[in-house]
Coordinates of C-alpha atoms in Angstrom, one line a residue:
X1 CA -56.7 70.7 121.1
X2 CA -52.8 70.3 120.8
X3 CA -52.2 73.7 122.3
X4 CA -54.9 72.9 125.5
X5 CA -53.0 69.8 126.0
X6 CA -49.5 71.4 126.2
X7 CA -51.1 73.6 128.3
X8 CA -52.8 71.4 130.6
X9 CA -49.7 69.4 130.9
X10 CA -48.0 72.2 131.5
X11 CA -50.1 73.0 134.6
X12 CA -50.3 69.6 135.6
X13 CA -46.7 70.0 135.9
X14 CA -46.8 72.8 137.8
X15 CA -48.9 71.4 140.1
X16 CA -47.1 68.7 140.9
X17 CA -43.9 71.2 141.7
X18 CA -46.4 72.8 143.7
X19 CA -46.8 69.6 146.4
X20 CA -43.4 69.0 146.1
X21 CA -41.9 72.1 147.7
X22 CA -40.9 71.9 151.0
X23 CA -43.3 74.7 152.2
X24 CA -46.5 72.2 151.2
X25 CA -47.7 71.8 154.3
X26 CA -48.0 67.6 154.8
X27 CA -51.1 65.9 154.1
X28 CA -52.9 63.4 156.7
X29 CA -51.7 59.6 156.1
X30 CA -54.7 57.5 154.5
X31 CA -54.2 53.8 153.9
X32 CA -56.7 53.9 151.0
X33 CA -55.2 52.4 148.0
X34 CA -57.1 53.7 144.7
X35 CA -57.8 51.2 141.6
X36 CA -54.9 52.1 138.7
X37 CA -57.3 54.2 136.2
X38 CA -57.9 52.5 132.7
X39 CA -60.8 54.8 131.0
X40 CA -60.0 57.6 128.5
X41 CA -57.2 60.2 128.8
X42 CA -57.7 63.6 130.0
X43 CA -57.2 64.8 126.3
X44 CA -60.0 62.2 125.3
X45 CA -62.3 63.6 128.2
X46 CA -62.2 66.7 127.4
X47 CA -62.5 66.6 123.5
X48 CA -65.9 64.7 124.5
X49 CA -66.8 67.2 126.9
X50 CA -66.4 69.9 124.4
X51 CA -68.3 68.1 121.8
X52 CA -71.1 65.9 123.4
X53 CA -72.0 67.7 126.3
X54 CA -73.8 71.3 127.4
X55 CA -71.7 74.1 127.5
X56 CA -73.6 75.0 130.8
X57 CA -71.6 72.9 132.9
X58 CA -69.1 75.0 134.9
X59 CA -65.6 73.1 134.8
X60 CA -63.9 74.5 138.1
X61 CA -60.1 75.8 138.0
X62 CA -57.6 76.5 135.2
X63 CA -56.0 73.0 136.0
X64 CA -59.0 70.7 135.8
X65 CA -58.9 67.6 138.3
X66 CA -59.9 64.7 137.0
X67 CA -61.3 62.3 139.4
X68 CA -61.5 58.7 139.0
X69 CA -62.1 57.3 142.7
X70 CA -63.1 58.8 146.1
X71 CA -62.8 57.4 149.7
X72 CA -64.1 59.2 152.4
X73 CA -63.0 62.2 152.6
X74 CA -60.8 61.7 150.1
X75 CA -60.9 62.2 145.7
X76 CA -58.1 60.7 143.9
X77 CA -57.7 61.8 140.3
X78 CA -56.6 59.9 137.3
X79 CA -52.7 60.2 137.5
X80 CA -53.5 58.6 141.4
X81 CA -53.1 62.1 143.2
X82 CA -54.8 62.2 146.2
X83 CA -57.3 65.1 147.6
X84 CA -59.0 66.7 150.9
X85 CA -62.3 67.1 149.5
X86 CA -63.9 69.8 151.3
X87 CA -67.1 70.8 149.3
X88 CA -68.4 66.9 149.2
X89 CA -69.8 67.6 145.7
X90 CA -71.1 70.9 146.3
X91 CA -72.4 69.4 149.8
X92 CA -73.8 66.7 148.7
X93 CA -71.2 63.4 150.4
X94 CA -72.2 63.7 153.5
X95 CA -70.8 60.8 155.2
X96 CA -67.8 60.0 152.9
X97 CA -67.0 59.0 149.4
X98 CA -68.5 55.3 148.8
X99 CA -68.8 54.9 152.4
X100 CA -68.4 50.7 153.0
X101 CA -72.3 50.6 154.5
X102 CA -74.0 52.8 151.9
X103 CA -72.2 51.3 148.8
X104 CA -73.2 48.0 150.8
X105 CA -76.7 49.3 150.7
X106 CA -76.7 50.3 147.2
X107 CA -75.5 46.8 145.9
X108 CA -77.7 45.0 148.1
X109 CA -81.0 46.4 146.9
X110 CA -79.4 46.6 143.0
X111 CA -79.5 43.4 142.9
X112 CA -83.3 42.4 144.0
X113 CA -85.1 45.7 142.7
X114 CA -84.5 48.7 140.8
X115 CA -87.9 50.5 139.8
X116 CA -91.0 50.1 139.7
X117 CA -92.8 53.6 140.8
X118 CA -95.0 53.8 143.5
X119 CA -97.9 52.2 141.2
X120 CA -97.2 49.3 143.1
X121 CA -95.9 49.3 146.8
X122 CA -92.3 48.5 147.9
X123 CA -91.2 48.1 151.0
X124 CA -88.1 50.5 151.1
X125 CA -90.8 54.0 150.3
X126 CA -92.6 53.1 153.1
X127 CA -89.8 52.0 155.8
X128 CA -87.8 55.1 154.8
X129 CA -90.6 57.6 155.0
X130 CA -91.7 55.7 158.7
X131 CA -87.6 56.7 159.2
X132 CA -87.2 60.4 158.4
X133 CA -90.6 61.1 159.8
X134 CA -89.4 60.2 163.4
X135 CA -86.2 62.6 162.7
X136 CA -88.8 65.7 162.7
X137 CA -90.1 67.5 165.3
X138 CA -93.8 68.3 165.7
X139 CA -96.4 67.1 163.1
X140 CA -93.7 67.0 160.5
X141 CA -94.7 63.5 159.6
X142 CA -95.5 63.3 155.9
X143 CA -92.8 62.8 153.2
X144 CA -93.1 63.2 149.5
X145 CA -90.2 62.3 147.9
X146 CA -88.1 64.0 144.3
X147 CA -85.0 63.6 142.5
X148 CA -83.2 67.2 143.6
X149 CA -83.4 70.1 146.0
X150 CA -85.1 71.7 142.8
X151 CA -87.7 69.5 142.1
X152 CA -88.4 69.6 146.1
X153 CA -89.0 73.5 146.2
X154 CA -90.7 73.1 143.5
X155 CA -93.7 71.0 145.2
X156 CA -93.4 72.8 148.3
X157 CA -94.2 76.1 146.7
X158 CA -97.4 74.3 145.0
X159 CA -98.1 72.9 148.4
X160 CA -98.3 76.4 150.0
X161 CA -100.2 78.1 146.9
X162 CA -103.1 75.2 146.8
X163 CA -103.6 75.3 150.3
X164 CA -103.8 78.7 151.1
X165 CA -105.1 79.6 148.1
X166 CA -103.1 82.6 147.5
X167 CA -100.5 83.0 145.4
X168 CA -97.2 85.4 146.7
X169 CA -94.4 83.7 147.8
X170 CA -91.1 85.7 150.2
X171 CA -87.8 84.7 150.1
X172 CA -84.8 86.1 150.7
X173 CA -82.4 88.4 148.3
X174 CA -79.0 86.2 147.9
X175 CA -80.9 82.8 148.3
X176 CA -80.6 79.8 146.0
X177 CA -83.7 77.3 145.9
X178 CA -82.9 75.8 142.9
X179 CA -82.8 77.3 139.2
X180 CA -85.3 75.5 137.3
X181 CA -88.5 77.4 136.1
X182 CA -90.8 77.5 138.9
X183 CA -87.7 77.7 141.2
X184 CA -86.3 81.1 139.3
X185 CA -89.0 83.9 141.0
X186 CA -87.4 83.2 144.4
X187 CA -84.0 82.9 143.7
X188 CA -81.9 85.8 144.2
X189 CA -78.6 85.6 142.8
X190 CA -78.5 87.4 139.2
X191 CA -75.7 85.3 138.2
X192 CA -78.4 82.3 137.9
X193 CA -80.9 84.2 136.3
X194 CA -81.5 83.7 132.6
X195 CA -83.4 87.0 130.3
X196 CA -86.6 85.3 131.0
X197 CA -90.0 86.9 132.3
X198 CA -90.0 85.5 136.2
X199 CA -91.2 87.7 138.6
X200 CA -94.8 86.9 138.6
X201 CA -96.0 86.2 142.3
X202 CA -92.4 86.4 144.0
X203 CA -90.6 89.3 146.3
X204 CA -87.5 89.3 148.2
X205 CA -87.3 91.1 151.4
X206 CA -83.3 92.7 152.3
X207 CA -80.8 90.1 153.1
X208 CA -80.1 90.3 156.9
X209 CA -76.7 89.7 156.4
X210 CA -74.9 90.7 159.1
X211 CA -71.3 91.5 157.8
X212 CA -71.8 92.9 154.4
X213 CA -75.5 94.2 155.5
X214 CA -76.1 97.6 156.7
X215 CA -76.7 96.5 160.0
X216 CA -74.9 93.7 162.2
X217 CA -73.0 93.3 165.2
X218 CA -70.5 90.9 167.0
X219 CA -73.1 89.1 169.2
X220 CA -75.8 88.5 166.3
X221 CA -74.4 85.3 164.7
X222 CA -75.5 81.9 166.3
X223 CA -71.2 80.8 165.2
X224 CA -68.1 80.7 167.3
X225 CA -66.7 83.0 165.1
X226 CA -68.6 87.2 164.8
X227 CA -68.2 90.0 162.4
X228 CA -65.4 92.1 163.3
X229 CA -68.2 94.5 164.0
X230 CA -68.9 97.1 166.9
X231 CA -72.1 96.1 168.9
X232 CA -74.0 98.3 171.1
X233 CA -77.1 96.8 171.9
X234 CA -77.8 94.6 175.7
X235 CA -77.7 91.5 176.4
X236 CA -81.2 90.4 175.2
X237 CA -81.8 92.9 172.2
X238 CA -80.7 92.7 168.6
X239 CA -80.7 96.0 167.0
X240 CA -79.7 94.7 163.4
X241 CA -82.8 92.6 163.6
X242 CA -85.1 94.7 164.4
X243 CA -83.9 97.0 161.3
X244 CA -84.1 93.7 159.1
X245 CA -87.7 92.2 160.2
X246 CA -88.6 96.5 159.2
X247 CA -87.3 95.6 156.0
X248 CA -89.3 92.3 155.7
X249 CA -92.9 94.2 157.6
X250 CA -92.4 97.4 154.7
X251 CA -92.2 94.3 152.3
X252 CA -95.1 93.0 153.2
X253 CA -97.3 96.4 154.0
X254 CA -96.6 97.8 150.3
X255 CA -96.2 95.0 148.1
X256 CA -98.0 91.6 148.5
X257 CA -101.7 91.1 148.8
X258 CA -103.1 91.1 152.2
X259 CA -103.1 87.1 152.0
X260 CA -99.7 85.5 150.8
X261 CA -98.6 81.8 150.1
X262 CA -95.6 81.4 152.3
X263 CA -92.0 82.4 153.4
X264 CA -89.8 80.6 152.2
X265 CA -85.5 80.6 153.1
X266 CA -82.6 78.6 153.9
X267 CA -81.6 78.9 158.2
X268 CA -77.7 78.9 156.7
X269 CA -78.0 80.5 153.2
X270 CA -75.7 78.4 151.2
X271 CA -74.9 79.0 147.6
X272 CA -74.5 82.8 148.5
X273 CA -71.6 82.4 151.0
X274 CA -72.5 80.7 153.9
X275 CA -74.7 84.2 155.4
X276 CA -75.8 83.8 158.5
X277 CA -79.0 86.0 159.7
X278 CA -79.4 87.5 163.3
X279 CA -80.4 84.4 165.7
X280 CA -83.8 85.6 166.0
X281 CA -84.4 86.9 162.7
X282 CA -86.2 83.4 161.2
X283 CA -88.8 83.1 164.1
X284 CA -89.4 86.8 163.6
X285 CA -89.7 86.1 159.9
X286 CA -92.1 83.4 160.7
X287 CA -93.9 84.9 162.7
X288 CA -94.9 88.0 160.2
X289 CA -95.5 85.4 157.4
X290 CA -98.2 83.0 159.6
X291 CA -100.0 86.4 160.0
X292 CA -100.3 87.4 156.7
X293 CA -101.7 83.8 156.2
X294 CA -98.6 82.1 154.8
X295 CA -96.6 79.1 155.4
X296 CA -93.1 79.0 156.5
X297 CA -90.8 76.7 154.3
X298 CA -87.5 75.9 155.4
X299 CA -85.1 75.0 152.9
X300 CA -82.5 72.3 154.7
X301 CA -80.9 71.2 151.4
X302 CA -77.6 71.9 152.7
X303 CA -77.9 72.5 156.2
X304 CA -79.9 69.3 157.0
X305 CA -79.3 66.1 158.6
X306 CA -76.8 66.9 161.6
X307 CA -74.2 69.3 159.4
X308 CA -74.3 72.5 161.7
X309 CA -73.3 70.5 164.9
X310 CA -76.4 71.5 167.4
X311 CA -79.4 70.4 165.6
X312 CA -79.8 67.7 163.1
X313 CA -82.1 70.7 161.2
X314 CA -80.8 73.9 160.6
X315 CA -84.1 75.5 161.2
X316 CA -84.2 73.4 165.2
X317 CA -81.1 75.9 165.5
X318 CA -82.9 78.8 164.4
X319 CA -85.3 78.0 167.3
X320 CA -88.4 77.6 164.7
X321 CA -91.0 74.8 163.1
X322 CA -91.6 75.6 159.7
X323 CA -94.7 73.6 157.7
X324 CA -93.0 72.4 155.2
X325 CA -89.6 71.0 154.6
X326 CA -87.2 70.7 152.1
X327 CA -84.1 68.4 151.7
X328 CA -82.1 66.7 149.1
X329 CA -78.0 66.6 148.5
X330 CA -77.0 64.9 151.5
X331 CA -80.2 63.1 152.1
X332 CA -78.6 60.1 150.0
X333 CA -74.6 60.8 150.0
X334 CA -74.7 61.9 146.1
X335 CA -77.5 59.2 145.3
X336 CA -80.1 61.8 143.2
X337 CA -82.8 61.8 146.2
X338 CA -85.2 64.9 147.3
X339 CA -88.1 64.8 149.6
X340 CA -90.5 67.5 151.0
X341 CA -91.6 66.9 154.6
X342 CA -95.3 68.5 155.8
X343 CA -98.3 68.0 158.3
X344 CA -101.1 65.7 157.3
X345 CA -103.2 69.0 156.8
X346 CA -101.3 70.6 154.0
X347 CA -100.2 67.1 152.6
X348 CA -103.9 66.5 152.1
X349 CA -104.1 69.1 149.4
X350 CA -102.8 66.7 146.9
X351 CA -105.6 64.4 147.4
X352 CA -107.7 66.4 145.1
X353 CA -106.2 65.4 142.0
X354 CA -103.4 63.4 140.3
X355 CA -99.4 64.0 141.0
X356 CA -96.3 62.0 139.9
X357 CA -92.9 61.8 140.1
X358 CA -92.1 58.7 138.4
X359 CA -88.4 58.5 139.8
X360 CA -89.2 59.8 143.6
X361 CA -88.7 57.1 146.4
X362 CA -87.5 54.3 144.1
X363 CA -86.5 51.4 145.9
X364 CA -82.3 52.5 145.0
X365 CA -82.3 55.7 147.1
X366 CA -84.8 55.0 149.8
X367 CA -82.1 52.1 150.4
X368 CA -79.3 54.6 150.0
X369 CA -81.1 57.5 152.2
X370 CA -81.9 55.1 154.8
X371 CA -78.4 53.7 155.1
X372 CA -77.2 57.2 155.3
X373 CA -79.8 58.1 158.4
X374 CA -78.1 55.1 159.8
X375 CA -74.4 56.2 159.2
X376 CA -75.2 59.5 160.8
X377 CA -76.6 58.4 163.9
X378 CA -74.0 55.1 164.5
X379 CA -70.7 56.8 163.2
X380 CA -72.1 60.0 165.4
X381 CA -71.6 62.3 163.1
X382 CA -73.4 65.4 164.2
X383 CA -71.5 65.3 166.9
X384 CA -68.3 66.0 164.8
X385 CA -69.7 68.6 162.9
X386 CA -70.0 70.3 166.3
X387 CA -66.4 69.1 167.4
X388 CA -64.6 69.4 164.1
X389 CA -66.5 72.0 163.3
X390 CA -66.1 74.2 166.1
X391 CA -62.6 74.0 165.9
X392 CA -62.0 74.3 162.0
X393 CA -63.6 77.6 162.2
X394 CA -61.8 78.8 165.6
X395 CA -58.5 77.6 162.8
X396 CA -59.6 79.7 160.2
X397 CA -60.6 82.6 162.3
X398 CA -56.7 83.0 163.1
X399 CA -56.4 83.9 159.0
X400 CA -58.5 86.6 159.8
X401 CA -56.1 88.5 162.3
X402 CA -53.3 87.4 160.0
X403 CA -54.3 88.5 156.7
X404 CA -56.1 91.9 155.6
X405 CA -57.4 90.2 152.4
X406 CA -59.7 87.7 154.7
X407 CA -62.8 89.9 155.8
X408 CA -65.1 87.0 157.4
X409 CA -65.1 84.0 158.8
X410 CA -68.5 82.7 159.6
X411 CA -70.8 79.6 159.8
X412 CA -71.9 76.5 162.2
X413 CA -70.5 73.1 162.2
X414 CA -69.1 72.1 158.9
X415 CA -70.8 74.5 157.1
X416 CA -67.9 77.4 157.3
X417 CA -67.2 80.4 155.2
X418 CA -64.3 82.4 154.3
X419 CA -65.1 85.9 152.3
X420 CA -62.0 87.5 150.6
X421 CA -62.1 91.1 150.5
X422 CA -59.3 94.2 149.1
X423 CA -60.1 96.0 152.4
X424 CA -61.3 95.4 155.7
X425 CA -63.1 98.9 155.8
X426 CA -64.6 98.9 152.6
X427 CA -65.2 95.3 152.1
X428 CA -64.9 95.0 148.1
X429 CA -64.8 92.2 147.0
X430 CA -61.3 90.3 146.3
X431 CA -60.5 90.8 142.7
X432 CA -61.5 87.5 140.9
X433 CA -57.9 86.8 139.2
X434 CA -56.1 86.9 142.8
X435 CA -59.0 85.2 143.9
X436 CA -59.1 82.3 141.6
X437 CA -55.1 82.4 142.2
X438 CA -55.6 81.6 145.8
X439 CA -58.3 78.8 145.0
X440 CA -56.2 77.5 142.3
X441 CA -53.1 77.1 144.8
X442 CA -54.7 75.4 147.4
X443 CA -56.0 72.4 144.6
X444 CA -52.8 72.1 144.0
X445 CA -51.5 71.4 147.3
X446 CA -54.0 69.2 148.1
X447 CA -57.5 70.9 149.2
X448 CA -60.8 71.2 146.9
X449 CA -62.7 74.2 148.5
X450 CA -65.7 75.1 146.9
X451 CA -66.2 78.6 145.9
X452 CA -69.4 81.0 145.9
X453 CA -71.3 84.0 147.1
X454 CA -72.9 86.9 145.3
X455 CA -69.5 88.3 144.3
X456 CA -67.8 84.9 143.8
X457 CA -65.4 85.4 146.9
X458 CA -66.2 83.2 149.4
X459 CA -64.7 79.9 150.1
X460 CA -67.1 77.2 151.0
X461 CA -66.3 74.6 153.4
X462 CA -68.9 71.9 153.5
X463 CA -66.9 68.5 153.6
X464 CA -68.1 65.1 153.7
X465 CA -69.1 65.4 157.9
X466 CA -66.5 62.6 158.3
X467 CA -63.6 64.6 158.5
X468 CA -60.9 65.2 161.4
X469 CA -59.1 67.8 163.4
X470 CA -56.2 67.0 161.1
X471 CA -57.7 67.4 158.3
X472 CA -59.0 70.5 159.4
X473 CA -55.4 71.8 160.8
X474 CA -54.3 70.2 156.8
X475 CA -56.9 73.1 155.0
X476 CA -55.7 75.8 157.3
X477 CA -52.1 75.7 156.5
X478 CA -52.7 75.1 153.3
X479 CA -55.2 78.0 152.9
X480 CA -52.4 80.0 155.0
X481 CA -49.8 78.6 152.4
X482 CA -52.0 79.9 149.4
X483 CA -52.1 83.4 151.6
X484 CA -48.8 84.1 151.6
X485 CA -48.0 83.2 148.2
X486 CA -50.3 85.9 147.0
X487 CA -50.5 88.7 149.3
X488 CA -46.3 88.9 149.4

């Protein structure tokens, strides 16, 4: 432990040099004053993290930040250092760190009711349910509500089965639904998946990824920002999708039953680096999967509630209805809230015998959620994701034409990725070590990005959706500092 803390401190120091230099580009004023921290030391922390707690949890960068207070859009860490935090706790702050009307919220109905489960009725269930309901379009109107994105998949894949009654379930290879046991069959990103049997009743049709795919062009992305691609086709065709909706129709000819449960996919795909599909290929999707009998389940845990800019749902800007719904991270701004959203029809299904979920809809996060739905619409939110969003990725497009090392910029709103590649042609993947490097560096001047897709070289940008044009212009230089300290 002696020789982690010399190093820590060490690095700490280095970071600090690192902000200091006169080539750290200057971060945006804030008037924010944090609380002087008082709880253990970092040494302290970590001794207990090692010893009490899983070694599953993944501890990001070599210099771990220690945060004691966020504001905003803001994280300040135990030594009072302050942060652009643009991953919102692996998008899940979607309107800011302790936002003044959510916290409000929170303290409010603390102090009158925590719990009961919905045994009994309480008014904040019902009122909330009455609210999201009127955010969906069509007969979307029924609400079950969970703890997690997980636990919302979950159901809506045991909607699907019951009321079909069939079994077979299609997602998409490099998709992330959650990792929990009934979640594993239809997740497709190895580096999640445990030696466990899981296969049973789940198939993956191609990812129709468009940059690292086989086939993609520079008018199939619904972004302001296209593959670097050549694109042949006219105006009102799509060759790359036709060649990925084969892959799904050879899918379902040769190896599902002639009846399947449902389709399930995210419109943004999130955990595996922001991939976009061709902007038809979803209602295409749908469209094979209603006639093999299935149900189409959009998966909005991170593209939901007005974070793409156009649409407060991702799948309302993928120009399709889905049957069932799922949401949960930003649903209640890091409060642990889920919910499934379906017609009366196929939420009927459960009326034939007994479900639970003892935490789902307790009066704490329907208070929470609801406050957040109110946020959103009053603080016009979407709207910046469209504005700010727009623009951030227009910013880090210009890294593109600067640097060979970034391959693809891509994304909608404040949902934005950034893929790292060794060559432009070949498109392998950026060595982790110079990776991490780059990652690393911009922490320490002052940006948390998040990190993911199936090769781990994609910088996520999904910020709380409260963020400005300069904080935007801030992460750019920043991630153009980190550039040309490693690429000299």
């Amino acid at each position: 432990m002696a020789l982690l803390w010399r190093k820590q401190a060490s690095l700490r120091t280095a970071s600090r040099w690192v902000r200091s230099c006169s080539s750290a580009p200057k971060m945006p004023a804030c008037d924010f004053e944090p609380e002087a921290y008082s709880g253990p030391s970092f040494m302290e922390t970590m001794k207990m993290r090692k010893d009490f707690l899983s070694p599953a949890l993944l501890t990001y960068y070599k210099k771990h930040v220690m945060v004691s207070q966020g504001h905003m859009q803001w994280l300040y860490d135990i030594e009072g250092r302050r942060y652009l935090d643009l991953f919102g706790g692996i998008v899940t702050v979607s309107v800011g760190h302790c936002h003044p009307k959510v916290t409000s919220a929170l303290q409010e109905q603390a102090s009158k009711l925590w719990h009961t489960t919905n045994i009994y009725l309480h008014p904040g269930i019902h009122e909330y349910g009455k609210k999201l309901a009127e955010r969906m379009p069509g007969n979307l109107k029924v609400c079950y509500f969970t703890n997690s994105g997980s636990e919302a998949n979950d159901v809506a894949m045991k909607m699907a089965r019951i009321y079909t009654k069939a079994h077979d379930i299609i997602s998409m290879r490099n998709g992330y639904h959650g990792a929990g046991t009934a979640n594993l069959p239809v997740l497709a990103l190895s580096a999640w998946k445990p030696q466990l049997p899981q296969a049973f009743g789940a198939h993956q049709t191609m990812n129709a990824d468009v940059y690292r795919g086989p086939w993609g062009g520079a008018r199939c992305r619904d972004s302001p920002v296209q593959t670097q691609r050549e694109c042949n086709c006219a105006p009102d065709t799509c060759e790359a999708n036709e060649r990925y909706i084969g892959q799904l129709n050879d899918l379902l000819v040769h190896c599902v039953p002639k009846r399947i449960a449902g389709f399930l996919a995210e419109p943004i795909q999130g955990v595996g680096g922001t991939v976009q599909f061709p902007k038809d290929y979803l209602k295409r999707a749908f469209e094979a999967a209603r006639e093999r009998g299935g149900l189409c389940i959009a998966d909005e845990v991170q593209t939901g509630f007005g974070r793409l800019g156009s649409h407060y749902w991702g799948f309302e800007a993928a120009g399709v209805v889905p049957d069932i719904v799922t949401m949960a991270k930003g649903i209640a701004n890091g409060f642990p809230m889920g919910a499934v959203v379906t017609t009366p029809e196929i939420a009927a299904v459960y009326e034939d015998f007994l479900t639970f979920n003892t935490f789902g809809g307790n009066p704490l996060s329907c208070a929470v959620a609801s406050s957040v739905l109110d946020v959103i619409d009053e603080e016009n939110m979407m709207a910046n994701c469209n504005t700010v969003g727009t623009y951030f990725l227009q910013q880090m497009s210009s890294l593109r034409d600067e640097f060979s090392i970034v391959g693809d910029v891509r994304g909608k709103g404040l949902m934005i990725g950034v893929e790292f590649v060794e060559d432009k042609e070949t498109k392998t993947p950026l060595d982790k070590s110079r990776m991490g490097a780059i990652w690393e560096e911009c922490k320490d001047l002052g940006v948390l990005f998040g990190k993911g897709g199936t090769y781990g070289n994609v910088i996520r940008v999904k910020p709380p959706m409260c963020i400005t044009k300069e904080d935007a212009n801030f992460a750019t230089q920043v991630l153009r500092v980190a550039l040309q300290r490693h690429t000299q």
